[in-house]
């Protein structure tokens, strides 16, 4: 199955990033959100991102025009009927995602594939609420989508080989480097990354080193482009706690206990960049 048109639910950071990656690679996109304002903002973000690529001489004005011409925006799910694949990129909320995938399942062509861009919710569990569990898969893109090469392709228990092959093929067409992952809490990257961030907070709380020195140590010693504490501020400290709580619940292993200092900062409303203060002040 060759995917020519991709539907995207959600015009936010992840949704518009996926739309850009598709459109630049010659794939038609239908980007849907709940309001005209939301889809307009998403499209404007894509245009701005393409303008930056023009300034860097990565693409031309003609490339930008061609990419934007491939993105159709809508507030109606009916416009998704032409899509061979629809990627759900809504807020990380289980009930909301269930509502969306059920709605998609009821109106898409029988052979269409539904993918979720979830970073923590079980693909097997989401697939089970549809009538096409074999054509349900996870496509976890990384932010910023146009720049990041990785896509985690997550196979639920029921995902068919044909579905996996079609999505793997599309990912490579988008210029991404996909890795295939079994369904498990946090998949691969976040399963390793978030506990590492959490450990950095324990090191900070114990006074082993300053925040600046912890981040410098990981950048210089492990070749990371950004230190774990600065990265936590970028992700959102509340998101880090929520992810650790999911791991603790799913695995039942105390090694996934969120650091008390991390929870204390969240309780204080110091969530990182989005609030202007987290570990660092912005």
mmCIF file of C-alpha atoms in Angstrom:
data_model
loop_
_atom_site.group_PDB
_atom_site.id
_atom_site.type_symbol
_atom_site.label_atom_id
_atom_site.label_comp_id
_atom_site.label_asym_id
_atom_site.label_seq_id
_atom_site.Cartn_x
_atom_site.Cartn_y
_atom_site.Cartn_z
ATOM 1 C CA UNK A 1 0.000 0.000 0.000
ATOM 2 C CA UNK A 2 1.475 3.334 -1.089
ATOM 3 C CA UNK A 3 0.431 6.296 1.043
ATOM 4 C CA UNK A 4 -0.269 9.422 -1.064
ATOM 5 C CA UNK A 5 -2.441 11.438 1.329
ATOM 6 C CA UNK A 6 -1.919 11.721 5.084
ATOM 7 C CA UNK A 7 -4.555 13.080 7.450
ATOM 8 C CA UNK A 8 -3.358 14.746 10.648
ATOM 9 C CA UNK A 9 -5.527 15.369 13.705
ATOM 10 C CA UNK A 10 -4.163 18.378 15.552
ATOM 11 C CA UNK A 11 -2.458 21.493 14.149
ATOM 12 C CA UNK A 12 -0.306 22.122 17.241
ATOM 13 C CA UNK A 13 3.475 21.760 17.554
ATOM 14 C CA UNK A 14 3.596 18.072 16.601
ATOM 15 C CA UNK A 15 0.740 18.147 14.076
ATOM 16 C CA UNK A 16 2.045 21.067 12.033
ATOM 17 C CA UNK A 17 5.581 19.653 12.192
ATOM 18 C CA UNK A 18 4.384 16.321 10.764
ATOM 19 C CA UNK A 19 2.392 18.227 8.122
ATOM 20 C CA UNK A 20 5.531 20.114 7.084
ATOM 21 C CA UNK A 21 7.638 16.944 6.889
ATOM 22 C CA UNK A 22 5.005 15.292 4.676
ATOM 23 C CA UNK A 23 4.388 18.283 2.398
ATOM 24 C CA UNK A 24 8.102 18.966 1.810
ATOM 25 C CA UNK A 25 8.505 15.305 0.801
ATOM 26 C CA UNK A 26 5.715 15.476 -1.790
ATOM 27 C CA UNK A 27 2.963 13.859 0.293
ATOM 28 C CA UNK A 28 -0.486 15.497 0.349
ATOM 29 C CA UNK A 29 -1.781 16.506 3.780
ATOM 30 C CA UNK A 30 -5.179 17.207 5.307
ATOM 31 C CA UNK A 31 -4.616 18.897 8.699
ATOM 32 C CA UNK A 32 -7.685 19.007 10.938
ATOM 33 C CA UNK A 33 -8.253 20.828 14.217
ATOM 34 C CA UNK A 34 -11.283 21.995 16.193
ATOM 35 C CA UNK A 35 -11.287 25.638 15.036
ATOM 36 C CA UNK A 36 -10.347 27.752 12.012
ATOM 37 C CA UNK A 37 -8.023 29.735 14.286
ATOM 38 C CA UNK A 38 -6.144 26.579 15.331
ATOM 39 C CA UNK A 39 -5.575 25.345 11.760
ATOM 40 C CA UNK A 40 -4.640 28.864 10.576
ATOM 41 C CA UNK A 41 -2.059 29.113 13.372
ATOM 42 C CA UNK A 42 -0.691 25.668 12.448
ATOM 43 C CA UNK A 43 -0.343 26.616 8.777
ATOM 44 C CA UNK A 44 1.318 29.938 9.697
ATOM 45 C CA UNK A 45 3.854 28.011 11.808
ATOM 46 C CA UNK A 46 4.692 25.807 8.806
ATOM 47 C CA UNK A 47 5.092 28.882 6.566
ATOM 48 C CA UNK A 48 7.404 30.508 9.132
ATOM 49 C CA UNK A 49 9.473 27.355 9.430
ATOM 50 C CA UNK A 50 9.829 27.131 5.634
ATOM 51 C CA UNK A 51 10.893 30.810 5.534
ATOM 52 C CA UNK A 52 13.741 29.987 7.937
ATOM 53 C CA UNK A 53 14.833 27.142 5.632
ATOM 54 C CA UNK A 54 14.844 29.593 2.692
ATOM 55 C CA UNK A 55 17.080 31.964 4.689
ATOM 56 C CA UNK A 56 19.466 29.072 5.340
ATOM 57 C CA UNK A 57 19.331 28.260 1.603
ATOM 58 C CA UNK A 58 18.052 24.743 2.330
ATOM 59 C CA UNK A 59 14.969 25.256 0.109
ATOM 60 C CA UNK A 60 13.765 27.770 -2.497
ATOM 61 C CA UNK A 61 10.662 30.005 -2.632
ATOM 62 C CA UNK A 62 9.249 27.566 -5.227
ATOM 63 C CA UNK A 63 9.787 24.646 -2.809
ATOM 64 C CA UNK A 64 7.910 26.561 -0.114
ATOM 65 C CA UNK A 65 4.992 27.325 -2.446
ATOM 66 C CA UNK A 66 4.827 23.675 -3.569
ATOM 67 C CA UNK A 67 4.880 22.396 0.024
ATOM 68 C CA UNK A 68 2.140 24.792 1.188
ATOM 69 C CA UNK A 69 -0.016 23.861 -1.821
ATOM 70 C CA UNK A 70 0.008 20.250 -0.581
ATOM 71 C CA UNK A 71 -1.478 21.149 2.825
ATOM 72 C CA UNK A 72 -5.251 21.390 3.040
ATOM 73 C CA UNK A 73 -6.689 22.586 6.350
ATOM 74 C CA UNK A 74 -10.107 21.747 7.716
ATOM 75 C CA UNK A 75 -12.260 21.582 10.846
ATOM 76 C CA UNK A 76 -14.228 18.586 9.492
ATOM 77 C CA UNK A 77 -13.280 14.912 9.770
ATOM 78 C CA UNK A 78 -15.170 14.351 6.493
ATOM 79 C CA UNK A 79 -12.216 15.848 4.631
ATOM 80 C CA UNK A 80 -10.035 12.949 5.853
ATOM 81 C CA UNK A 81 -11.886 10.344 3.775
ATOM 82 C CA UNK A 82 -9.305 10.511 0.955
ATOM 83 C CA UNK A 83 -6.408 9.695 3.314
ATOM 84 C CA UNK A 84 -4.730 6.284 3.311
ATOM 85 C CA UNK A 85 -3.199 7.092 6.712
ATOM 86 C CA UNK A 86 -4.449 9.365 9.491
ATOM 87 C CA UNK A 87 -2.042 10.354 12.269
ATOM 88 C CA UNK A 88 -3.622 11.413 15.556
ATOM 89 C CA UNK A 89 -1.441 14.131 17.109
ATOM 90 C CA UNK A 90 -3.819 15.489 19.758
ATOM 91 C CA UNK A 91 -3.025 16.237 23.416
ATOM 92 C CA UNK A 92 -1.557 13.348 25.450
ATOM 93 C CA UNK A 93 -4.856 12.334 27.038
ATOM 94 C CA UNK A 94 -6.155 8.761 26.837
ATOM 95 C CA UNK A 95 -9.897 9.569 26.814
ATOM 96 C CA UNK A 96 -9.452 12.226 24.121
ATOM 97 C CA UNK A 97 -7.390 9.872 21.946
ATOM 98 C CA UNK A 98 -9.995 7.083 22.328
ATOM 99 C CA UNK A 99 -12.730 9.487 21.244
ATOM 100 C CA UNK A 100 -10.709 10.550 18.176
ATOM 101 C CA UNK A 101 -9.685 7.056 17.025
ATOM 102 C CA UNK A 102 -13.247 5.739 17.422
ATOM 103 C CA UNK A 103 -14.530 8.619 15.298
ATOM 104 C CA UNK A 104 -11.858 7.964 12.647
ATOM 105 C CA UNK A 105 -12.525 4.230 12.690
ATOM 106 C CA UNK A 106 -16.195 4.806 11.893
ATOM 107 C CA UNK A 107 -15.631 6.988 8.835
ATOM 108 C CA UNK A 108 -12.332 6.100 7.136
ATOM 109 C CA UNK A 109 -12.073 3.645 4.229
ATOM 110 C CA UNK A 110 -11.754 0.040 5.514
ATOM 111 C CA UNK A 111 -8.155 -0.276 4.275
ATOM 112 C CA UNK A 112 -6.993 3.049 5.811
ATOM 113 C CA UNK A 113 -4.401 2.970 8.586
ATOM 114 C CA UNK A 114 -4.737 4.913 11.846
ATOM 115 C CA UNK A 115 -1.545 5.943 13.647
ATOM 116 C CA UNK A 116 -1.065 7.671 16.991
ATOM 117 C CA UNK A 117 1.798 10.070 17.729
ATOM 118 C CA UNK A 118 1.479 9.267 21.452
ATOM 119 C CA UNK A 119 4.653 9.287 23.539
ATOM 120 C CA UNK A 120 3.291 7.236 26.441
ATOM 121 C CA UNK A 121 -0.130 5.640 25.805
ATOM 122 C CA UNK A 122 -0.379 1.942 24.927
ATOM 123 C CA UNK A 123 -0.823 1.337 21.177
ATOM 124 C CA UNK A 124 -2.308 -2.096 21.929
ATOM 125 C CA UNK A 125 -4.917 -0.499 24.205
ATOM 126 C CA UNK A 126 -5.822 2.229 21.681
ATOM 127 C CA UNK A 127 -6.006 -0.317 18.821
ATOM 128 C CA UNK A 128 -8.446 -2.430 20.839
ATOM 129 C CA UNK A 129 -11.154 0.282 20.751
ATOM 130 C CA UNK A 130 -11.203 0.174 16.920
ATOM 131 C CA UNK A 131 -12.476 -2.389 14.397
ATOM 132 C CA UNK A 132 -9.114 -2.240 12.575
ATOM 133 C CA UNK A 133 -6.609 -3.199 15.264
ATOM 134 C CA UNK A 134 -4.404 -4.797 12.575
ATOM 135 C CA UNK A 135 -4.287 -1.410 10.794
ATOM 136 C CA UNK A 136 -3.436 0.595 13.916
ATOM 137 C CA UNK A 137 0.137 1.615 14.747
ATOM 138 C CA UNK A 138 2.232 4.141 16.674
ATOM 139 C CA UNK A 139 4.259 6.804 14.853
ATOM 140 C CA UNK A 140 6.128 8.720 17.540
ATOM 141 C CA UNK A 141 7.814 11.747 15.953
ATOM 142 C CA UNK A 142 10.292 13.899 17.882
ATOM 143 C CA UNK A 143 10.176 17.668 18.341
ATOM 144 C CA UNK A 144 10.971 19.700 16.258
ATOM 145 C CA UNK A 145 9.618 17.247 13.672
ATOM 146 C CA UNK A 146 11.124 18.876 10.544
ATOM 147 C CA UNK A 147 14.638 18.719 12.087
ATOM 148 C CA UNK A 148 14.616 15.422 14.006
ATOM 149 C CA UNK A 149 15.432 12.300 11.999
ATOM 150 C CA UNK A 150 13.880 9.767 14.368
ATOM 151 C CA UNK A 151 10.452 8.173 14.186
ATOM 152 C CA UNK A 152 9.637 5.368 16.617
ATOM 153 C CA UNK A 153 7.269 2.977 14.829
ATOM 154 C CA UNK A 154 5.376 1.159 17.558
ATOM 155 C CA UNK A 155 3.739 -2.173 16.821
ATOM 156 C CA UNK A 156 0.760 -3.025 18.985
ATOM 157 C CA UNK A 157 0.055 -6.681 19.693
ATOM 158 C CA UNK A 158 -2.422 -6.707 16.780
ATOM 159 C CA UNK A 159 -0.502 -4.585 14.195
ATOM 160 C CA UNK A 160 -0.085 -6.444 10.878
ATOM 161 C CA UNK A 161 3.171 -6.761 8.920
ATOM 162 C CA UNK A 162 1.545 -4.945 5.965
ATOM 163 C CA UNK A 163 0.642 -1.962 8.184
ATOM 164 C CA UNK A 164 4.156 -1.834 9.599
ATOM 165 C CA UNK A 165 5.683 -2.026 6.101
ATOM 166 C CA UNK A 166 3.484 0.810 4.746
ATOM 167 C CA UNK A 167 4.286 3.117 7.666
ATOM 168 C CA UNK A 168 8.003 2.237 7.596
ATOM 169 C CA UNK A 169 8.071 3.035 3.867
ATOM 170 C CA UNK A 170 6.334 6.390 4.413
ATOM 171 C CA UNK A 171 8.758 7.302 7.233
ATOM 172 C CA UNK A 172 11.766 6.774 4.956
ATOM 173 C CA UNK A 173 10.043 8.773 2.177
ATOM 174 C CA UNK A 174 9.781 11.639 4.681
ATOM 175 C CA UNK A 175 13.564 11.488 5.064
ATOM 176 C CA UNK A 176 13.287 10.016 8.557
ATOM 177 C CA UNK A 177 15.262 7.142 10.096
ATOM 178 C CA UNK A 178 12.607 4.902 11.681
ATOM 179 C CA UNK A 179 13.229 2.369 14.434
ATOM 180 C CA UNK A 180 10.759 -0.423 15.141
ATOM 181 C CA UNK A 181 9.625 -0.797 18.730
ATOM 182 C CA UNK A 182 7.343 -3.206 20.585
ATOM 183 C CA UNK A 183 4.521 -1.650 22.557
ATOM 184 C CA UNK A 184 5.839 -0.903 26.075
ATOM 185 C CA UNK A 185 5.575 2.113 28.417
ATOM 186 C CA UNK A 186 7.743 4.937 27.054
ATOM 187 C CA UNK A 187 8.767 2.840 24.041
ATOM 188 C CA UNK A 188 12.596 3.175 23.672
ATOM 189 C CA UNK A 189 13.791 6.783 23.782
ATOM 190 C CA UNK A 190 11.609 8.191 26.569
ATOM 191 C CA UNK A 191 12.004 4.991 28.599
ATOM 192 C CA UNK A 192 15.743 5.741 28.751
ATOM 193 C CA UNK A 193 15.625 9.553 28.598
ATOM 194 C CA UNK A 194 13.099 10.503 31.294
ATOM 195 C CA UNK A 195 14.619 8.323 34.077
ATOM 196 C CA UNK A 196 18.004 9.880 33.169
ATOM 197 C CA UNK A 197 16.459 13.356 33.612
ATOM 198 C CA UNK A 198 14.922 12.197 36.906
ATOM 199 C CA UNK A 199 18.335 10.947 38.098
ATOM 200 C CA UNK A 200 19.820 14.369 37.298
ATOM 201 C CA UNK A 201 17.247 15.887 39.694
ATOM 202 C CA UNK A 202 18.293 13.430 42.444
ATOM 203 C CA UNK A 203 21.939 14.450 41.872
ATOM 204 C CA UNK A 204 20.900 18.125 42.091
ATOM 205 C CA UNK A 205 18.745 17.541 45.209
ATOM 206 C CA UNK A 206 21.625 15.746 46.954
ATOM 207 C CA UNK A 207 23.891 18.744 46.305
ATOM 208 C CA UNK A 208 26.424 16.632 44.401
ATOM 209 C CA UNK A 209 26.901 19.475 41.885
ATOM 210 C CA UNK A 210 25.199 22.664 40.702
ATOM 211 C CA UNK A 211 22.608 22.537 37.929
ATOM 212 C CA UNK A 212 25.075 24.242 35.577
ATOM 213 C CA UNK A 213 27.816 21.721 36.357
ATOM 214 C CA UNK A 214 25.483 18.716 36.024
ATOM 215 C CA UNK A 215 24.405 19.920 32.588
ATOM 216 C CA UNK A 216 27.979 20.777 31.566
ATOM 217 C CA UNK A 217 29.126 17.319 32.699
ATOM 218 C CA UNK A 218 26.544 15.521 30.542
ATOM 219 C CA UNK A 219 27.185 17.768 27.536
ATOM 220 C CA UNK A 220 30.976 17.455 27.679
ATOM 221 C CA UNK A 221 31.206 13.897 28.996
ATOM 222 C CA UNK A 222 28.365 12.239 27.046
ATOM 223 C CA UNK A 223 28.321 14.491 23.990
ATOM 224 C CA UNK A 224 24.714 15.535 24.612
ATOM 225 C CA UNK A 225 23.700 18.774 22.835
ATOM 226 C CA UNK A 226 21.735 19.946 25.885
ATOM 227 C CA UNK A 227 22.066 19.011 29.570
ATOM 228 C CA UNK A 228 19.309 16.908 31.218
ATOM 229 C CA UNK A 229 18.097 19.713 33.534
ATOM 230 C CA UNK A 230 17.873 22.271 30.707
ATOM 231 C CA UNK A 231 16.116 19.604 28.633
ATOM 232 C CA UNK A 232 13.616 19.018 31.459
ATOM 233 C CA UNK A 233 12.841 22.752 31.450
ATOM 234 C CA UNK A 234 12.260 22.534 27.698
ATOM 235 C CA UNK A 235 9.991 19.455 27.948
ATOM 236 C CA UNK A 236 8.100 20.808 30.954
ATOM 237 C CA UNK A 237 8.752 19.568 34.498
ATOM 238 C CA UNK A 238 5.071 18.614 34.840
ATOM 239 C CA UNK A 239 5.379 16.380 31.771
ATOM 240 C CA UNK A 240 8.483 14.702 33.253
ATOM 241 C CA UNK A 241 6.587 13.930 36.485
ATOM 242 C CA UNK A 242 3.561 12.625 34.549
ATOM 243 C CA UNK A 243 5.761 10.282 32.494
ATOM 244 C CA UNK A 244 7.568 8.961 35.577
ATOM 245 C CA UNK A 245 4.186 8.365 37.251
ATOM 246 C CA UNK A 246 3.055 6.302 34.235
ATOM 247 C CA UNK A 247 6.230 4.173 34.415
ATOM 248 C CA UNK A 248 5.844 3.679 38.170
ATOM 249 C CA UNK A 249 2.245 2.555 37.686
ATOM 250 C CA UNK A 250 2.891 0.351 34.625
ATOM 251 C CA UNK A 251 6.115 -1.337 35.781
ATOM 252 C CA UNK A 252 5.450 -1.288 39.524
ATOM 253 C CA UNK A 253 9.177 -0.690 40.058
ATOM 254 C CA UNK A 254 10.341 1.959 42.578
ATOM 255 C CA UNK A 255 13.246 2.965 40.315
ATOM 256 C CA UNK A 256 10.658 5.010 38.379
ATOM 257 C CA UNK A 257 9.749 7.147 41.416
ATOM 258 C CA UNK A 258 9.766 10.857 40.483
ATOM 259 C CA UNK A 259 12.401 12.834 42.417
ATOM 260 C CA UNK A 260 10.813 14.828 45.293
ATOM 261 C CA UNK A 261 12.640 18.011 44.147
ATOM 262 C CA UNK A 262 11.134 17.630 40.668
ATOM 263 C CA UNK A 263 7.658 17.249 42.181
ATOM 264 C CA UNK A 264 8.275 20.212 44.504
ATOM 265 C CA UNK A 265 9.141 22.499 41.561
ATOM 266 C CA UNK A 266 5.959 21.397 39.799
ATOM 267 C CA UNK A 267 3.920 22.074 42.950
ATOM 268 C CA UNK A 268 5.400 25.587 42.985
ATOM 269 C CA UNK A 269 4.224 26.113 39.392
ATOM 270 C CA UNK A 270 7.828 26.308 38.167
ATOM 271 C CA UNK A 271 7.360 24.122 35.085
ATOM 272 C CA UNK A 272 10.319 25.289 32.982
ATOM 273 C CA UNK A 273 10.456 27.458 29.872
ATOM 274 C CA UNK A 274 6.677 27.666 29.491
ATOM 275 C CA UNK A 275 6.304 29.413 32.871
ATOM 276 C CA UNK A 276 9.592 31.362 32.668
ATOM 277 C CA UNK A 277 11.120 29.446 35.566
ATOM 278 C CA UNK A 278 12.055 25.819 36.246
ATOM 279 C CA UNK A 279 15.544 24.675 37.187
ATOM 280 C CA UNK A 280 16.696 27.837 35.385
ATOM 281 C CA UNK A 281 15.091 31.266 34.960
ATOM 282 C CA UNK A 282 14.112 32.328 31.424
#
